[in-house]
Amino acid sequence: WVLAVGSPFGLDQTVTAGIISTRERSTPVSSSFQRFLQTDAAINRGNSGGPLVNMRGEVIGINSQIATSTGDYNGIGFALPSNEASFVYSQLVAGGRVKRGYLGVLLDSVKAEFARVYGLKDAKGAIITDVREGPARTAGIQVNDIIVEFNAKTIANSQDLINKVASTPVGETVQLTFLRDVNGQLERRTVSVSVGERPPRSPEALPTPSSTPAMPKLNSGKPGSDRPTLGLTLSELTPQLANERNLKDVRGLLVRDVDQSGLAYEAQIGENMVIQRVNRIQVNTLAEFEKVIGSLKVGDAVVMNVSYLDRSNRITQTIIQFTYQ
């Protein structure tokens, strides 16, 4: 049980009771570093900034916001965890601003599909999907490396790694343990990384809209068959086409169109993405893509490495994970 203390609607010293519904909850207004305690203790206007305490009288959170369709309490409230509040407070007192650790990478979480394709024992770890200028690149971290430990502590997912890095003092040297795919075998390696300071947030990375005509569609299944349909319209990304689209040195298959009834749409594959690898196999031609997809059975895991241009016109990479069903 927990108690929320505050002054809702100007009513001083009001106490409400509830439970912790979940931890590590993200909200539409939270940043990458903020995860909240969700509670059903009544929180209304005037509660913000009040403490959320446990049955031992310990402050475990700062009441901050609610999820509501009416503007008033609907049974879902959020509190910033006390350890995060303490971290921010100490930095503000010491330097007048908050400094967060930075590696210079984009991440995705290891999910069940990725674990199956790469032969991992469990779905834990953070996949490096892109490496920017920064400490990670200096240390030799590469795209597709799988971070499994941070200072000898197991990494559960990408958010876990983000939290650990963000809370590490700038300039501190940490040990990153990762798995790297070398000729089809995963090698375990450890490197030392000097944590940098996170720069101001850049524009959201999203694919740019399409302006090209559609090509014949690859549905992966034969007409009338029971095979799942990807619903992708693809074309080979020739060097000339890559240069025209500011995708220099990128090789793979350009997504021209995505059928909303297909698996690709559900997996959030978008127009103008370039599919480069499928299940660890490079695909530069339609024939290579069809061969890999054609070998899949219903229920198989699919992991695609894709690239695209973000809103800053910068080549960005990510990983798509889904089940062929």
Coordinates of C-alpha atoms in Angstrom, one line a residue:
W1 CA 0.0 0.0 0.0
V2 CA 1.0 3.6 -0.6
L3 CA -0.3 7.0 0.5
A4 CA -0.4 10.1 -1.7
V5 CA -0.2 13.4 0.2
G6 CA -1.1 16.8 -1.2
S7 CA -3.5 19.7 -1.5
P8 CA -6.1 18.7 -4.2
F9 CA -8.4 21.6 -5.0
G10 CA -6.8 23.6 -2.2
L11 CA -7.7 21.1 0.5
D12 CA -4.4 21.0 2.6
Q13 CA -3.0 17.8 4.1
T14 CA -5.2 15.5 2.1
V15 CA -4.1 11.8 2.2
T16 CA -5.4 9.1 -0.2
A17 CA -4.4 5.4 -0.3
G18 CA -3.8 2.9 -3.1
I19 CA -1.3 0.4 -4.4
I20 CA 1.5 0.6 -6.9
S21 CA -0.1 -0.6 -10.2
T22 CA 3.2 -0.9 -12.0
R23 CA 6.8 0.4 -12.1
E24 CA 8.8 1.9 -15.0
R25 CA 5.8 3.3 -16.7
S26 CA 6.4 5.7 -19.6
T27 CA 3.9 8.4 -20.4
P28 CA 3.2 10.6 -23.4
V29 CA 4.9 13.6 -21.7
S30 CA 7.9 11.7 -20.3
S31 CA 11.4 11.8 -21.7
S32 CA 13.6 8.8 -22.5
F33 CA 15.0 9.0 -18.9
Q34 CA 11.7 9.3 -17.0
R35 CA 9.8 6.2 -15.9
F36 CA 7.1 6.6 -13.4
L37 CA 5.4 4.7 -10.6
Q38 CA 1.8 4.1 -11.5
T39 CA -0.7 4.1 -8.6
D40 CA -4.4 4.1 -8.1
A41 CA -4.2 6.3 -5.1
A42 CA -6.3 9.4 -5.9
I43 CA -4.3 12.2 -7.4
N44 CA -6.0 15.4 -8.4
R45 CA -5.1 19.0 -9.3
G46 CA -3.1 20.3 -6.4
N47 CA -1.4 17.0 -5.6
S48 CA 1.6 17.6 -7.9
G49 CA 4.8 17.9 -6.0
G50 CA 3.4 16.0 -3.0
P51 CA 5.0 12.8 -1.7
L52 CA 4.0 9.3 -2.4
V53 CA 5.0 7.2 0.7
N54 CA 5.1 3.5 1.6
M55 CA 3.8 1.9 4.7
R56 CA 7.2 2.6 6.4
G57 CA 6.7 6.3 5.9
E58 CA 9.5 6.4 3.3
V59 CA 9.0 8.8 0.4
I60 CA 9.2 6.6 -2.8
G61 CA 8.0 9.2 -5.3
I62 CA 6.8 12.7 -6.2
N63 CA 3.2 12.9 -7.4
S64 CA 3.4 14.5 -10.9
Q65 CA 0.5 13.7 -13.3
I66 CA -2.6 11.6 -14.0
A67 CA -4.1 9.9 -17.0
T68 CA -7.6 11.2 -17.5
S69 CA -10.3 11.9 -20.1
T70 CA -12.2 14.3 -17.9
G71 CA -9.4 16.4 -16.3
D72 CA -10.0 14.8 -12.9
Y73 CA -8.9 11.5 -11.2
N74 CA -9.8 8.4 -13.2
G75 CA -7.8 5.8 -11.2
I76 CA -4.5 6.2 -12.9
G77 CA -1.8 8.5 -11.4
F78 CA 1.9 8.8 -11.7
A79 CA 4.8 9.6 -9.4
L80 CA 8.4 10.3 -10.3
P81 CA 10.5 7.8 -8.4
S82 CA 12.4 9.2 -5.5
N83 CA 15.8 8.0 -6.7
E84 CA 15.3 10.0 -10.0
A85 CA 14.2 13.1 -8.1
S86 CA 17.2 12.8 -5.8
F87 CA 19.5 12.5 -8.8
V88 CA 18.1 15.6 -10.5
Y89 CA 18.1 17.6 -7.2
S90 CA 21.7 16.8 -6.4
Q91 CA 22.8 17.9 -9.9
L92 CA 20.9 21.1 -9.8
V93 CA 22.4 22.0 -6.4
A94 CA 25.9 21.2 -7.6
G95 CA 25.9 22.8 -11.0
G96 CA 22.6 24.5 -11.7
R97 CA 21.7 22.0 -14.5
V98 CA 21.3 18.3 -15.1
K99 CA 24.0 16.4 -16.9
R100 CA 23.2 13.0 -18.2
G101 CA 25.6 10.4 -19.5
Y102 CA 25.9 9.7 -23.2
L103 CA 27.4 6.9 -25.4
G104 CA 26.3 8.2 -28.9
V105 CA 24.2 5.2 -30.0
L106 CA 20.7 4.3 -31.0
L107 CA 19.2 1.2 -29.4
D108 CA 16.6 -1.5 -29.6
S109 CA 15.7 -4.2 -27.1
V110 CA 16.4 -7.9 -27.6
K111 CA 13.0 -9.4 -28.1
A112 CA 12.0 -13.1 -28.4
E113 CA 12.4 -13.0 -32.2
F114 CA 15.9 -11.6 -32.1
A115 CA 16.9 -14.1 -29.4
R116 CA 15.7 -17.0 -31.6
V117 CA 17.5 -15.8 -34.7
Y118 CA 20.8 -15.1 -33.0
G119 CA 20.7 -18.1 -30.7
L120 CA 20.5 -16.3 -27.4
K121 CA 19.4 -18.1 -24.2
D122 CA 17.0 -15.4 -23.3
A123 CA 15.6 -12.1 -24.5
K124 CA 17.8 -9.8 -22.6
G125 CA 20.2 -7.0 -23.8
A126 CA 20.3 -3.9 -25.9
I127 CA 21.1 -4.0 -29.7
I128 CA 23.2 -1.2 -31.2
T129 CA 21.2 -0.1 -34.2
D130 CA 23.3 3.0 -35.0
V131 CA 26.5 4.6 -33.8
R132 CA 27.0 8.4 -33.9
E133 CA 30.1 10.4 -33.1
G134 CA 30.8 9.9 -29.4
P135 CA 32.3 7.6 -26.7
A136 CA 30.9 4.3 -28.1
R137 CA 32.4 4.9 -31.6
T138 CA 35.7 5.8 -30.0
A139 CA 35.7 2.6 -28.0
G140 CA 35.0 0.5 -31.1
I141 CA 31.3 -0.3 -30.6
Q142 CA 29.6 -1.3 -33.9
V143 CA 26.1 -1.6 -35.3
N144 CA 24.5 -4.9 -34.4
D145 CA 26.6 -5.4 -31.2
I146 CA 24.4 -6.6 -28.4
I147 CA 25.2 -5.0 -25.0
V148 CA 24.6 -7.5 -22.3
E149 CA 26.4 -5.9 -19.3
F150 CA 27.1 -2.5 -18.0
N151 CA 29.8 -2.5 -15.3
A152 CA 29.2 -6.2 -14.8
K153 CA 25.4 -5.7 -14.3
T154 CA 23.1 -7.5 -16.6
I155 CA 21.2 -5.3 -19.1
A156 CA 17.5 -6.2 -19.4
N157 CA 16.6 -4.1 -22.4
S158 CA 17.4 -0.8 -24.1
Q159 CA 15.6 1.3 -21.5
D160 CA 17.7 -0.3 -18.8
L161 CA 20.9 0.6 -20.6
I162 CA 19.7 4.2 -21.2
N163 CA 18.9 4.6 -17.5
K164 CA 22.3 3.2 -16.4
V165 CA 24.2 5.4 -18.9
A166 CA 22.1 8.6 -18.1
S167 CA 22.7 8.3 -14.4
T168 CA 26.5 7.7 -14.8
P169 CA 28.7 10.8 -14.1
V170 CA 30.1 12.5 -17.2
G171 CA 33.7 11.4 -17.6
E172 CA 33.5 8.2 -15.6
T173 CA 35.0 5.1 -17.3
V174 CA 32.6 2.1 -17.5
Q175 CA 32.9 -1.5 -18.7
L176 CA 30.6 -2.5 -21.6
T177 CA 30.3 -6.2 -22.3
F178 CA 28.7 -7.1 -25.6
L179 CA 28.2 -9.9 -28.1
R180 CA 29.5 -9.4 -31.7
D181 CA 28.5 -11.5 -34.7
V182 CA 31.8 -12.7 -36.3
N183 CA 31.3 -15.1 -39.3
G184 CA 28.1 -16.4 -37.8
Q185 CA 29.4 -16.8 -34.3
L186 CA 28.7 -14.5 -31.3
E187 CA 31.9 -13.5 -29.6
R188 CA 31.8 -12.0 -26.1
R189 CA 33.9 -8.9 -25.7
T190 CA 34.4 -6.1 -23.1
V191 CA 35.6 -2.6 -23.7
S192 CA 36.2 0.5 -21.5
V193 CA 34.2 3.5 -22.4
S194 CA 34.5 7.1 -21.0
V195 CA 30.9 8.4 -20.7
G196 CA 30.3 11.7 -22.4
E197 CA 27.6 14.3 -21.8
R198 CA 24.4 14.0 -23.6
P199 CA 23.9 16.9 -26.2
P200 CA 20.6 18.7 -26.6
R201 CA 17.8 16.6 -28.1
S202 CA 17.8 16.4 -31.9
P203 CA 14.7 16.3 -34.1
E204 CA 12.7 13.1 -34.0
A205 CA 14.1 10.5 -36.4
L206 CA 11.4 9.4 -38.8
P207 CA 11.5 8.2 -42.4
T208 CA 10.8 10.9 -45.0
P209 CA 7.7 10.6 -47.1
S210 CA 7.7 8.7 -50.4
S211 CA 7.6 10.5 -53.8
T212 CA 8.3 7.5 -56.2
P213 CA 6.0 5.3 -58.2
A214 CA 5.2 1.8 -57.0
M215 CA 6.8 -1.3 -58.3
P216 CA 5.5 -4.9 -58.4
K217 CA 4.5 -6.1 -55.0
L218 CA 6.3 -8.9 -53.2
N219 CA 3.8 -10.8 -51.1
S220 CA 6.1 -13.7 -50.2
G221 CA 3.3 -16.2 -50.5
K222 CA 1.9 -17.9 -53.6
P223 CA -1.6 -16.9 -54.7
G224 CA -4.1 -19.0 -52.9
S225 CA -1.5 -20.4 -50.5
D226 CA -1.8 -20.2 -46.7
R227 CA 1.6 -18.5 -46.4
P228 CA 1.6 -15.1 -44.5
T229 CA 1.7 -12.1 -46.7
L230 CA 4.3 -9.4 -46.1
G231 CA 2.7 -6.9 -48.4
L232 CA 5.9 -5.1 -49.5
T233 CA 6.6 -3.4 -52.7
L234 CA 10.4 -3.4 -53.2
S235 CA 13.0 -2.4 -55.7
E236 CA 16.7 -3.0 -55.7
L237 CA 18.7 0.0 -54.4
T238 CA 21.3 0.6 -57.2
P239 CA 24.2 2.9 -56.6
Q240 CA 22.5 5.5 -58.8
L241 CA 19.2 5.3 -57.0
A242 CA 21.1 5.4 -53.6
N243 CA 22.8 8.7 -54.6
E244 CA 19.5 10.2 -55.8
R245 CA 18.0 9.5 -52.4
N246 CA 21.0 10.7 -50.4
L247 CA 21.6 7.1 -49.3
K248 CA 25.2 6.9 -50.5
D249 CA 27.0 3.6 -49.7
V250 CA 23.7 2.0 -48.5
R251 CA 22.8 -1.3 -50.2
G252 CA 19.7 -3.3 -50.0
L253 CA 16.0 -3.2 -51.1
L254 CA 14.1 0.0 -51.1
V255 CA 10.5 -0.1 -49.7
R256 CA 8.3 1.6 -52.2
D257 CA 4.9 0.7 -50.7
V258 CA 3.5 -1.1 -47.7
D259 CA 0.1 -2.9 -47.9
Q260 CA -1.8 -2.1 -44.7
S261 CA -3.2 -5.7 -44.6
G262 CA 0.3 -7.3 -44.6
L263 CA 2.7 -8.3 -41.9
A264 CA 5.2 -5.6 -42.8
Y265 CA 2.7 -2.9 -41.9
E266 CA 2.0 -4.5 -38.5
A267 CA 5.7 -4.7 -37.9
Q268 CA 6.0 -0.9 -38.7
I269 CA 8.1 -1.2 -41.8
G270 CA 7.6 2.1 -43.6
E271 CA 8.0 3.5 -47.1
N272 CA 11.5 4.6 -48.0
M273 CA 13.1 2.3 -45.6
V274 CA 15.9 0.1 -47.0
I275 CA 15.9 -3.5 -46.0
Q276 CA 19.6 -4.6 -45.7
R277 CA 19.6 -7.9 -43.8
V278 CA 17.0 -10.5 -43.1
N279 CA 17.8 -13.0 -40.3
R280 CA 21.5 -12.2 -40.5
I281 CA 21.7 -12.6 -44.3
Q282 CA 22.5 -9.6 -46.6
V283 CA 19.8 -9.0 -49.2
N284 CA 20.8 -6.8 -52.1
T285 CA 18.6 -8.3 -54.7
L286 CA 14.9 -9.2 -55.0
A287 CA 16.0 -12.8 -55.6
E288 CA 18.0 -12.9 -52.3
F289 CA 15.1 -11.5 -50.4
E290 CA 12.6 -14.0 -51.9
K291 CA 15.0 -16.8 -51.1
V292 CA 15.2 -15.9 -47.4
I293 CA 11.5 -15.2 -47.0
G294 CA 10.6 -18.3 -49.0
S295 CA 12.5 -20.4 -46.5
L296 CA 10.5 -19.2 -43.6
K297 CA 7.8 -21.4 -41.9
V298 CA 4.8 -20.1 -40.1
G299 CA 5.9 -19.2 -36.6
D300 CA 9.5 -18.5 -37.5
A301 CA 11.2 -15.4 -36.1
V302 CA 12.1 -12.5 -38.5
V303 CA 14.8 -9.9 -37.8
M304 CA 15.3 -7.2 -40.4
N305 CA 18.1 -4.6 -40.4
V306 CA 16.8 -1.5 -42.1
S307 CA 18.1 2.1 -42.9
Y308 CA 16.3 5.3 -43.6
L309 CA 16.7 9.0 -43.7
D310 CA 15.5 10.8 -40.6
R311 CA 14.0 14.3 -40.6
S312 CA 17.5 15.7 -40.4
N313 CA 18.3 14.0 -43.6
R314 CA 20.7 11.7 -41.8
I315 CA 21.0 8.0 -42.5
T316 CA 19.7 6.1 -39.5
Q317 CA 19.5 2.4 -38.9
T318 CA 17.1 0.3 -36.8
I319 CA 15.9 -3.3 -36.3
I320 CA 12.5 -4.7 -37.1
Q321 CA 11.5 -7.9 -35.1
F322 CA 8.3 -9.9 -35.7
T323 CA 7.0 -13.4 -36.1
Y324 CA 6.1 -14.8 -39.5
Q325 CA 2.4 -15.7 -38.9

